[in-house]
């Protein structure tokens, strides 16, 4: 079982496996990931808002991201004008196996990979309808990139993807980072919110 802010470390380690980045580096206030992509050079994951002000002043290079566990009211005042804040996300956890879900008629499911990451694609008529990825690090399964095409939404395909991913990975402790829209779906599936997460970044091209 993962508890408290252990979930932040569990999530970022699994996220790094999923995105094929270098392993996270533990820092006093959280974690750093050298992502190395245009617009997303480096990512800092902070356990609490207390160090946002110092980080915002000292790491504000273009392409830098901060994701902080805490409320918007605590995080936003600590940012400098160089930072652009995004919508609140939600660090969530689930314990135990995912309940089985029937595949709706007309859809086929393909599982790809043999660990530590797996992909699931749900298709209809040979065209992708939904997809997702799961990566395991330190015994925790982290869900990533769960998406359903607009024409195939509200048919339970997201649940199919998550069940098949969890089954492939043998997931017993799971974590994910959800959007506002996703939070309701995951809570309906039995996930719990561990913390609000406020993202912010310095855009490429910023001085």
Short mmCIF file of C-alpha atoms in Angstrom, two decimals:
data_model
loop_
_atom_site.label_atom_id
_atom_site.label_comp_id
_atom_site.label_asym_id
_atom_site.label_seq_id
_atom_site.Cartn_x
_atom_site.Cartn_y
_atom_site.Cartn_z
CA UNK A 1 0.00 0.00 0.00
CA UNK A 2 1.16 3.54 -0.77
CA UNK A 3 0.19 6.34 1.59
CA UNK A 4 0.47 10.10 1.84
CA UNK A 5 3.15 11.81 -0.22
CA UNK A 6 4.78 8.42 -0.91
CA UNK A 7 2.32 8.51 -3.80
CA UNK A 8 4.10 11.52 -5.32
CA UNK A 9 7.37 9.56 -5.49
CA UNK A 10 5.59 6.46 -6.74
CA UNK A 11 3.81 8.44 -9.45
CA UNK A 12 6.87 10.30 -10.72
CA UNK A 13 8.96 7.13 -10.89
CA UNK A 14 6.27 5.38 -12.93
CA UNK A 15 5.76 8.47 -15.09
CA UNK A 16 9.47 8.49 -15.92
CA UNK A 17 9.28 4.84 -17.00
CA UNK A 18 6.19 5.55 -19.11
CA UNK A 19 7.76 8.57 -20.83
CA UNK A 20 11.23 6.97 -21.15
CA UNK A 21 12.97 9.83 -19.32
CA UNK A 22 15.91 9.53 -16.92
CA UNK A 23 14.94 8.37 -13.43
CA UNK A 24 13.76 11.12 -11.06
CA UNK A 25 16.34 12.67 -8.77
CA UNK A 26 15.22 13.08 -5.14
CA UNK A 27 15.63 16.61 -3.77
CA UNK A 28 14.92 18.04 -0.33
CA UNK A 29 11.49 19.35 -1.37
CA UNK A 30 10.51 16.72 -3.93
CA UNK A 31 11.88 15.40 -7.21
CA UNK A 32 13.54 16.60 -10.41
CA UNK A 33 13.19 14.93 -13.81
CA UNK A 34 15.42 15.88 -16.75
CA UNK A 35 12.78 15.46 -19.46
CA UNK A 36 14.84 17.02 -22.25
CA UNK A 37 12.02 17.93 -24.66
CA UNK A 38 11.34 21.27 -26.36
CA UNK A 39 9.05 23.22 -24.05
CA UNK A 40 9.58 20.64 -21.30
CA UNK A 41 13.28 20.63 -20.48
CA UNK A 42 13.08 19.84 -16.78
CA UNK A 43 10.26 19.09 -14.35
CA UNK A 44 10.19 19.69 -10.59
CA UNK A 45 7.66 17.90 -8.38
CA UNK A 46 7.23 19.65 -5.02
CA UNK A 47 5.63 18.03 -1.98
CA UNK A 48 4.24 21.28 -0.56
CA UNK A 49 3.85 24.99 -1.43
CA UNK A 50 6.46 26.08 1.15
CA UNK A 51 9.35 26.01 -1.33
CA UNK A 52 7.52 27.29 -4.42
CA UNK A 53 8.72 30.87 -3.92
CA UNK A 54 12.38 29.88 -3.80
CA UNK A 55 12.04 27.52 -6.74
CA UNK A 56 10.12 30.06 -8.80
CA UNK A 57 12.95 32.57 -8.39
CA UNK A 58 15.87 30.20 -8.97
CA UNK A 59 14.78 27.72 -11.68
CA UNK A 60 12.75 29.98 -13.99
CA UNK A 61 14.46 28.94 -17.23
CA UNK A 62 12.37 28.51 -20.40
CA UNK A 63 10.98 25.01 -20.66
CA UNK A 64 10.94 24.43 -16.89
CA UNK A 65 7.86 22.96 -15.21
CA UNK A 66 6.77 22.98 -11.56
CA UNK A 67 4.05 20.70 -10.25
CA UNK A 68 3.24 21.37 -6.61
CA UNK A 69 1.06 19.39 -4.22
CA UNK A 70 -1.22 21.93 -2.56
CA UNK A 71 -4.02 24.39 -3.14
CA UNK A 72 -4.02 27.08 -5.82
CA UNK A 73 -4.46 29.72 -3.12
CA UNK A 74 -1.14 28.64 -1.59
CA UNK A 75 0.82 28.08 -4.81
CA UNK A 76 -0.13 30.91 -7.16
CA UNK A 77 0.97 33.85 -4.95
CA UNK A 78 4.45 32.30 -4.71
CA UNK A 79 5.02 32.27 -8.47
CA UNK A 80 6.86 35.10 -10.24
CA UNK A 81 5.48 36.69 -13.44
CA UNK A 82 7.69 34.42 -15.56
CA UNK A 83 5.47 31.43 -14.74
CA UNK A 84 2.23 30.45 -16.45
CA UNK A 85 -0.09 28.38 -14.25
CA UNK A 86 -2.23 25.58 -15.65
CA UNK A 87 -5.49 24.03 -14.49
CA UNK A 88 -5.44 22.12 -11.21
CA UNK A 89 -4.70 18.40 -11.46
CA UNK A 90 -5.30 15.65 -8.92
CA UNK A 91 -2.89 13.05 -7.58
CA UNK A 92 -4.96 9.91 -7.06
CA UNK A 93 -4.43 6.38 -5.75
CA UNK A 94 -6.18 3.02 -5.94
CA UNK A 95 -5.58 -0.15 -3.95
CA UNK A 96 -6.41 -3.66 -5.16
CA UNK A 97 -7.23 -5.17 -8.55
CA UNK A 98 -9.42 -3.30 -11.01
CA UNK A 99 -12.92 -4.77 -11.34
CA UNK A 100 -13.49 -6.62 -14.65
CA UNK A 101 -15.29 -4.75 -17.43
CA UNK A 102 -17.02 -6.21 -20.48
CA UNK A 103 -15.86 -4.98 -23.88
CA UNK A 104 -18.81 -3.38 -25.74
CA UNK A 105 -19.90 -5.14 -28.96
CA UNK A 106 -17.99 -4.05 -32.03
CA UNK A 107 -14.74 -3.27 -30.23
CA UNK A 108 -11.46 -5.20 -30.08
CA UNK A 109 -8.73 -4.87 -27.46
CA UNK A 110 -5.00 -5.20 -28.10
CA UNK A 111 -2.38 -5.35 -25.33
CA UNK A 112 1.20 -4.47 -26.24
CA UNK A 113 4.40 -4.76 -24.20
CA UNK A 114 5.98 -7.09 -21.70
CA UNK A 115 7.01 -4.69 -18.93
CA UNK A 116 7.83 -2.51 -17.20
CA UNK A 117 5.37 -0.64 -19.46
CA UNK A 118 2.32 -1.83 -21.38
CA UNK A 119 -0.05 -0.19 -23.87
CA UNK A 120 -3.68 -1.03 -24.53
CA UNK A 121 -5.53 0.00 -27.70
CA UNK A 122 -9.29 -0.41 -28.15
CA UNK A 123 -10.30 -0.28 -31.80
CA UNK A 124 -13.47 -0.33 -33.88
CA UNK A 125 -13.40 -1.21 -37.56
CA UNK A 126 -9.63 -1.11 -37.48
CA UNK A 127 -9.54 2.47 -36.19
CA UNK A 128 -8.33 3.42 -32.67
CA UNK A 129 -11.15 4.31 -30.29
CA UNK A 130 -9.35 4.45 -26.93
CA UNK A 131 -5.86 3.90 -25.60
CA UNK A 132 -3.72 4.06 -22.51
CA UNK A 133 -0.41 3.11 -20.94
CA UNK A 134 0.69 1.72 -17.60
CA UNK A 135 4.22 1.58 -16.17
CA UNK A 136 5.42 -0.18 -13.04
CA UNK A 137 8.18 1.22 -10.82
CA UNK A 138 8.88 0.16 -7.25
CA UNK A 139 5.85 -2.13 -7.21
CA UNK A 140 3.38 0.68 -8.02
CA UNK A 141 1.51 0.80 -11.33
CA UNK A 142 1.15 4.28 -12.80
CA UNK A 143 -1.56 4.95 -15.39
CA UNK A 144 -0.69 7.39 -18.17
CA UNK A 145 -2.16 8.78 -21.40
CA UNK A 146 -5.68 7.38 -20.91
CA UNK A 147 -7.62 8.77 -23.89
CA UNK A 148 -10.91 8.05 -25.69
CA UNK A 149 -11.68 9.46 -29.11
CA UNK A 150 -14.63 11.89 -29.03
CA UNK A 151 -16.84 9.72 -31.25
CA UNK A 152 -16.46 6.76 -28.85
CA UNK A 153 -16.97 8.44 -25.49
CA UNK A 154 -19.61 7.47 -22.92
CA UNK A 155 -19.37 3.78 -23.84
CA UNK A 156 -17.19 2.63 -20.96
CA UNK A 157 -14.04 2.31 -23.06
CA UNK A 158 -11.91 4.15 -20.50
CA UNK A 159 -12.82 1.50 -17.94
CA UNK A 160 -11.95 -1.23 -20.43
CA UNK A 161 -8.55 0.33 -21.04
CA UNK A 162 -7.77 0.68 -17.34
CA UNK A 163 -8.88 -2.84 -16.48
CA UNK A 164 -6.80 -4.40 -19.25
CA UNK A 165 -3.78 -2.27 -18.32
CA UNK A 166 -4.04 -3.23 -14.66
CA UNK A 167 -4.47 -6.87 -15.61
CA UNK A 168 -1.38 -6.80 -17.85
CA UNK A 169 0.74 -5.21 -15.12
CA UNK A 170 -0.68 -7.26 -12.24
CA UNK A 171 -1.45 -3.96 -10.51
CA UNK A 172 -2.28 -4.01 -6.79
CA UNK A 173 -1.25 -0.44 -5.88
CA UNK A 174 -1.86 2.22 -8.52
CA UNK A 175 -1.41 5.96 -8.97
CA UNK A 176 -2.26 8.57 -11.59
CA UNK A 177 -2.48 12.30 -12.15
CA UNK A 178 -5.97 13.31 -13.28
CA UNK A 179 -7.42 16.39 -14.93
CA UNK A 180 -10.56 18.03 -13.57
CA UNK A 181 -12.63 16.10 -16.11
CA UNK A 182 -10.93 12.82 -15.28
CA UNK A 183 -11.24 13.18 -11.51
CA UNK A 184 -14.97 12.43 -11.52
CA UNK A 185 -14.52 9.36 -13.70
CA UNK A 186 -11.77 7.92 -11.53
CA UNK A 187 -13.62 8.62 -8.28
CA UNK A 188 -16.59 6.73 -9.69
CA UNK A 189 -14.21 3.80 -10.21
CA UNK A 190 -13.07 3.87 -6.57
CA UNK A 191 -9.96 6.04 -6.81
CA UNK A 192 -9.24 8.52 -4.01
CA UNK A 193 -7.77 12.00 -4.28
CA UNK A 194 -4.50 12.33 -2.36
CA UNK A 195 -3.72 15.94 -3.20
CA UNK A 196 -4.46 18.82 -5.53
CA UNK A 197 -1.52 19.48 -7.85
CA UNK A 198 -0.92 22.93 -9.35
CA UNK A 199 1.17 22.95 -12.57
CA UNK A 200 3.11 25.93 -13.84
CA UNK A 201 5.75 26.43 -16.50
CA UNK A 202 8.03 29.00 -18.07
CA UNK A 203 7.24 29.04 -21.80
CA UNK A 204 9.99 28.54 -24.36
CA UNK A 205 11.06 31.90 -25.73
CA UNK A 206 10.58 33.63 -22.39
CA UNK A 207 13.42 35.86 -21.26
#
